[in-house]
Amino acid sequence: MSVTIRPIEAKDKEEWLNLWTGANGYIEFYKSQDKITPEISNATFDRFLDANTPMYSAVAVDDSTGKIIGFANYLTHLNTWTIEDTMYLNDLFVSPDNRLKGVGRKLIEYVYKEADRLNCGKCYWSTQFENHRAQLLYTKVGVKSGFLTYFRPS
Ligand SMILES: CC(C)(COP(=O)(O)OP(=O)(O)OC[C@H]1O[C@@H](n2cnc3c(N)ncnc32)[C@H](O)[C@@H]1OP(=O)(O)O)[C@@H](O)C(=O)NCCC(=O)NCCS
């Protein structure tokens, strides 16, 4: 399968939103439809396009159809342990029909290049314990940190 990974553009909004909050999309995967309002989705998309906000998205385009079939959303932040910024891969998604064809790996490799371009000393992400499918990819392209993530109780 021939796929191009490129930065998101304004014209991608409808297709990106469809993968983000549409049926069988990323937010549904996390059963979080009640949390992500249209206001949040619009603000997030606008931030990708704002040159002054260090939040980015790359999309995977199926070269045979021109359709967007996946995305990686990532951002940079300061780190007390390094002079350089750190990159956090916030969201990774490939549409159900296009999985297991190497698209997720290509998106992560693109994010690694972006980490180099943006001079980030580290690049990291988290996943759910039970997300074994994602971990089958992650063990090939990354190393397990050994850290657990905690949240303030809501
Ligand atoms: C996780 C996700 C992004 C992976 O995308 P993908 O395009 O299917 O991933 P790839 O095809 O690039 O890579 C899958 C890798 O895992 C391996 N793999 C996956 N399932 C496997 C299985 N059942 N048995 C053996 N290997 C498996 C593949 O061999 C492949 O390795 P390779 O690159 O060496 O061939 C995709 O499944 C997805 O969007 N899931 C829903 C959302 C999600 O979980 N996002 C991540 C949140 S942290």
Short mmCIF file of C-alpha atoms and ligand atoms in Angstrom, two decimals:
data_model
loop_
_atom_site.label_atom_id
_atom_site.label_comp_id
_atom_site.label_asym_id
_atom_site.label_seq_id
_atom_site.Cartn_x
_atom_site.Cartn_y
_atom_site.Cartn_z
CA MET A 1 0.00 0.00 0.00
CA SER A 2 1.39 3.38 -1.00
CA VAL A 3 0.90 5.99 1.71
CA THR A 4 2.12 9.55 2.10
CA ILE A 5 2.58 11.07 5.56
CA ARG A 6 2.36 14.86 5.50
CA PRO A 7 1.51 17.79 7.78
CA ILE A 8 -2.19 18.45 8.19
CA GLU A 9 -3.71 21.32 6.18
CA ALA A 10 -6.86 23.44 6.56
CA LYS A 11 -8.58 21.52 3.73
CA ASP A 12 -8.25 18.27 5.75
CA LYS A 13 -10.64 19.35 8.49
CA GLU A 14 -13.70 17.34 7.45
CA GLU A 15 -11.75 14.12 6.89
CA TRP A 16 -9.70 14.55 10.06
CA LEU A 17 -12.86 15.22 12.11
CA ASN A 18 -14.41 12.09 10.64
CA LEU A 19 -11.49 9.95 11.87
CA TRP A 20 -11.39 11.86 15.17
CA THR A 21 -15.02 11.95 16.32
CA GLY A 22 -16.85 10.05 13.56
CA ALA A 23 -18.20 6.49 13.70
CA ASN A 24 -15.43 3.95 14.42
CA GLY A 25 -13.07 6.86 15.02
CA TYR A 26 -10.43 7.59 17.63
CA ILE A 27 -12.67 9.18 20.28
CA GLU A 28 -15.15 6.31 19.97
CA PHE A 29 -12.24 3.86 20.37
CA TYR A 30 -11.64 5.49 23.78
CA LYS A 31 -15.40 5.61 24.54
CA SER A 32 -14.98 9.32 25.19
CA GLN A 33 -17.73 10.82 23.05
CA ASP A 34 -19.15 12.55 26.15
CA LYS A 35 -15.83 14.36 26.80
CA ILE A 36 -14.85 15.70 23.39
CA THR A 37 -17.23 18.52 22.46
CA PRO A 38 -17.22 20.16 19.01
CA GLU A 39 -15.63 23.19 20.72
CA ILE A 40 -12.66 21.06 21.81
CA SER A 41 -12.31 19.41 18.39
CA ASN A 42 -12.39 22.79 16.63
CA ALA A 43 -9.87 24.32 19.03
CA THR A 44 -7.54 21.33 18.63
CA PHE A 45 -7.71 21.52 14.85
CA ASP A 46 -7.08 25.28 14.91
CA ARG A 47 -4.04 24.75 17.13
CA PHE A 48 -2.49 22.39 14.56
CA LEU A 49 -2.57 25.25 12.03
CA ASP A 50 -1.40 27.98 14.42
CA ALA A 51 2.31 28.57 13.86
CA ASN A 52 2.60 29.97 17.40
CA THR A 53 1.22 26.86 19.12
CA PRO A 54 3.57 23.86 19.48
CA MET A 55 0.86 21.34 18.67
CA TYR A 56 0.94 19.47 15.37
CA SER A 57 -0.79 16.78 13.35
CA ALA A 58 0.45 14.58 10.52
CA VAL A 59 -1.98 12.70 8.33
CA ALA A 60 -1.55 9.45 6.41
CA VAL A 61 -2.96 9.70 2.88
CA ASP A 62 -3.76 6.62 0.79
CA ASP A 63 -2.07 7.51 -2.50
CA SER A 64 -4.53 5.46 -4.53
CA THR A 65 -7.63 7.31 -3.26
CA GLY A 66 -6.26 10.59 -1.87
CA LYS A 67 -8.21 9.90 1.35
CA ILE A 68 -6.86 10.40 4.86
CA ILE A 69 -6.65 7.04 6.62
CA GLY A 70 -4.79 7.93 9.81
CA PHE A 71 -3.20 10.64 11.90
CA ALA A 72 -0.63 11.35 14.57
CA ASN A 73 -1.17 14.36 16.84
CA TYR A 74 1.89 15.52 18.76
CA LEU A 75 3.18 18.45 20.77
CA THR A 76 6.39 19.70 22.32
CA HIS A 77 7.00 20.87 25.88
CA LEU A 78 9.78 21.97 28.21
CA ASN A 79 11.56 19.39 30.35
CA THR A 80 13.46 19.99 33.59
CA TRP A 81 15.93 17.24 32.64
CA THR A 82 16.98 18.57 29.24
CA ILE A 83 17.81 21.87 27.59
CA GLU A 84 15.90 20.76 24.51
CA ASP A 85 12.13 20.41 24.35
CA THR A 86 10.50 16.98 24.60
CA MET A 87 7.99 15.62 22.12
CA TYR A 88 4.78 13.93 23.28
CA LEU A 89 2.81 11.82 20.83
CA ASN A 90 -0.70 12.57 22.06
CA ASP A 91 -2.83 10.54 19.63
CA LEU A 92 -2.20 7.88 17.01
CA PHE A 93 -4.94 6.40 14.82
CA VAL A 94 -5.31 4.33 11.68
CA SER A 95 -8.82 3.69 10.35
CA PRO A 96 -9.99 0.10 10.97
CA ASP A 97 -9.91 -0.98 7.30
CA ASN A 98 -6.30 0.14 6.88
CA ARG A 99 -4.62 -1.46 9.88
CA LEU A 100 -1.77 -3.98 9.79
CA LYS A 101 -0.40 -2.47 6.56
CA GLY A 102 2.44 -0.50 8.12
CA VAL A 103 0.63 2.86 8.35
CA GLY A 104 0.95 3.18 12.15
CA ARG A 105 4.67 2.49 11.90
CA LYS A 106 5.05 5.13 9.16
CA LEU A 107 3.24 7.70 11.31
CA ILE A 108 5.55 7.04 14.26
CA GLU A 109 8.64 7.23 12.03
CA TYR A 110 7.37 10.59 10.76
CA VAL A 111 6.94 11.82 14.34
CA TYR A 112 10.53 10.77 15.09
CA LYS A 113 11.69 12.90 12.14
CA GLU A 114 9.63 15.76 13.49
CA ALA A 115 11.27 15.33 16.90
CA ASP A 116 14.64 15.75 15.17
CA ARG A 117 13.44 18.75 13.15
CA LEU A 118 12.09 20.46 16.27
CA ASN A 119 15.26 19.61 18.20
CA CYS A 120 13.52 17.46 20.81
CA GLY A 121 15.83 15.39 23.00
CA LYS A 122 13.12 12.85 23.80
CA CYS A 123 9.94 11.54 22.22
CA TYR A 124 7.39 9.59 24.26
CA TRP A 125 3.78 8.42 24.44
CA SER A 126 1.56 6.25 26.59
CA THR A 127 -0.95 3.53 25.91
CA GLN A 128 -3.52 1.54 27.84
CA PHE A 129 -2.39 -1.72 29.48
CA GLU A 130 -4.99 -3.65 27.51
CA ASN A 131 -4.10 -2.14 24.13
CA HIS A 132 -2.06 -5.15 23.02
CA ARG A 133 -2.45 -4.40 19.34
CA ALA A 134 -0.77 -1.02 19.71
CA GLN A 135 1.94 -2.53 21.91
CA LEU A 136 2.82 -5.06 19.19
CA LEU A 137 3.86 -2.06 17.13
CA TYR A 138 5.37 -0.05 19.98
CA THR A 139 7.74 -2.81 21.08
CA LYS A 140 9.21 -2.70 17.56
CA VAL A 141 9.66 1.07 17.27
CA GLY A 142 10.19 2.07 20.89
CA VAL A 143 11.31 0.94 24.34
CA LYS A 144 9.04 0.64 27.37
CA SER A 145 9.66 3.46 29.84
CA GLY A 146 8.83 1.50 33.00
CA PHE A 147 6.82 4.47 34.32
CA LEU A 148 3.12 4.40 35.21
CA THR A 149 0.84 7.38 34.59
CA TYR A 150 -1.38 8.74 37.38
CA PHE A 151 -4.20 11.26 37.21
CA ARG A 152 -5.61 13.67 39.76
CA PRO A 153 -8.98 12.17 40.78
CA SER A 154 -11.92 13.94 39.15
C1 LIG B 1 -2.38 1.03 17.04
C2 LIG B 1 -2.56 1.36 15.56
C3 LIG B 1 -2.30 2.85 15.34
C4 LIG B 1 -1.56 0.53 14.75
O1 LIG B 1 -1.67 0.93 13.41
P1 LIG B 1 -1.35 -0.10 12.21
O2 LIG B 1 -1.33 0.69 10.97
O3 LIG B 1 -2.24 -1.27 12.28
O4 LIG B 1 0.12 -0.56 12.62
P2 LIG B 1 1.24 -1.16 11.65
O5 LIG B 1 0.58 -1.99 10.60
O6 LIG B 1 2.19 -0.11 11.22
O7 LIG B 1 2.08 -2.04 12.66
C5 LIG B 1 1.57 -3.08 13.27
C6 LIG B 1 2.77 -3.87 13.77
O8 LIG B 1 2.33 -4.68 14.84
C7 LIG B 1 2.41 -6.03 14.44
N1 LIG B 1 1.17 -6.66 14.79
C8 LIG B 1 -0.03 -6.11 14.93
N2 LIG B 1 -0.97 -7.02 15.24
C9 LIG B 1 -0.30 -8.18 15.30
C10 LIG B 1 -0.71 -9.50 15.61
N3 LIG B 1 -2.00 -9.79 15.88
N4 LIG B 1 0.23 -10.46 15.60
C11 LIG B 1 1.51 -10.16 15.30
N5 LIG B 1 1.94 -8.91 15.01
C12 LIG B 1 1.04 -7.95 15.03
C13 LIG B 1 2.58 -6.05 12.96
O9 LIG B 1 3.36 -7.17 12.57
C14 LIG B 1 3.31 -4.75 12.67
O10 LIG B 1 4.71 -4.89 12.79
P3 LIG B 1 5.69 -4.62 11.52
O11 LIG B 1 5.69 -3.15 11.28
O12 LIG B 1 7.03 -5.11 11.98
O13 LIG B 1 5.12 -5.40 10.39
C15 LIG B 1 -3.99 0.98 15.07
O14 LIG B 1 -4.25 -0.36 15.40
C16 LIG B 1 -5.09 1.85 15.69
O15 LIG B 1 -5.37 2.96 15.23
N6 LIG B 1 -5.75 1.35 16.75
C17 LIG B 1 -6.84 2.05 17.38
C18 LIG B 1 -6.38 3.30 18.10
C19 LIG B 1 -5.20 3.04 18.97
O16 LIG B 1 -5.10 2.03 19.67
N7 LIG B 1 -4.27 4.00 18.95
C20 LIG B 1 -3.07 3.96 19.74
C21 LIG B 1 -3.36 4.54 21.06
S1 LIG B 1 -1.94 4.58 22.13
#
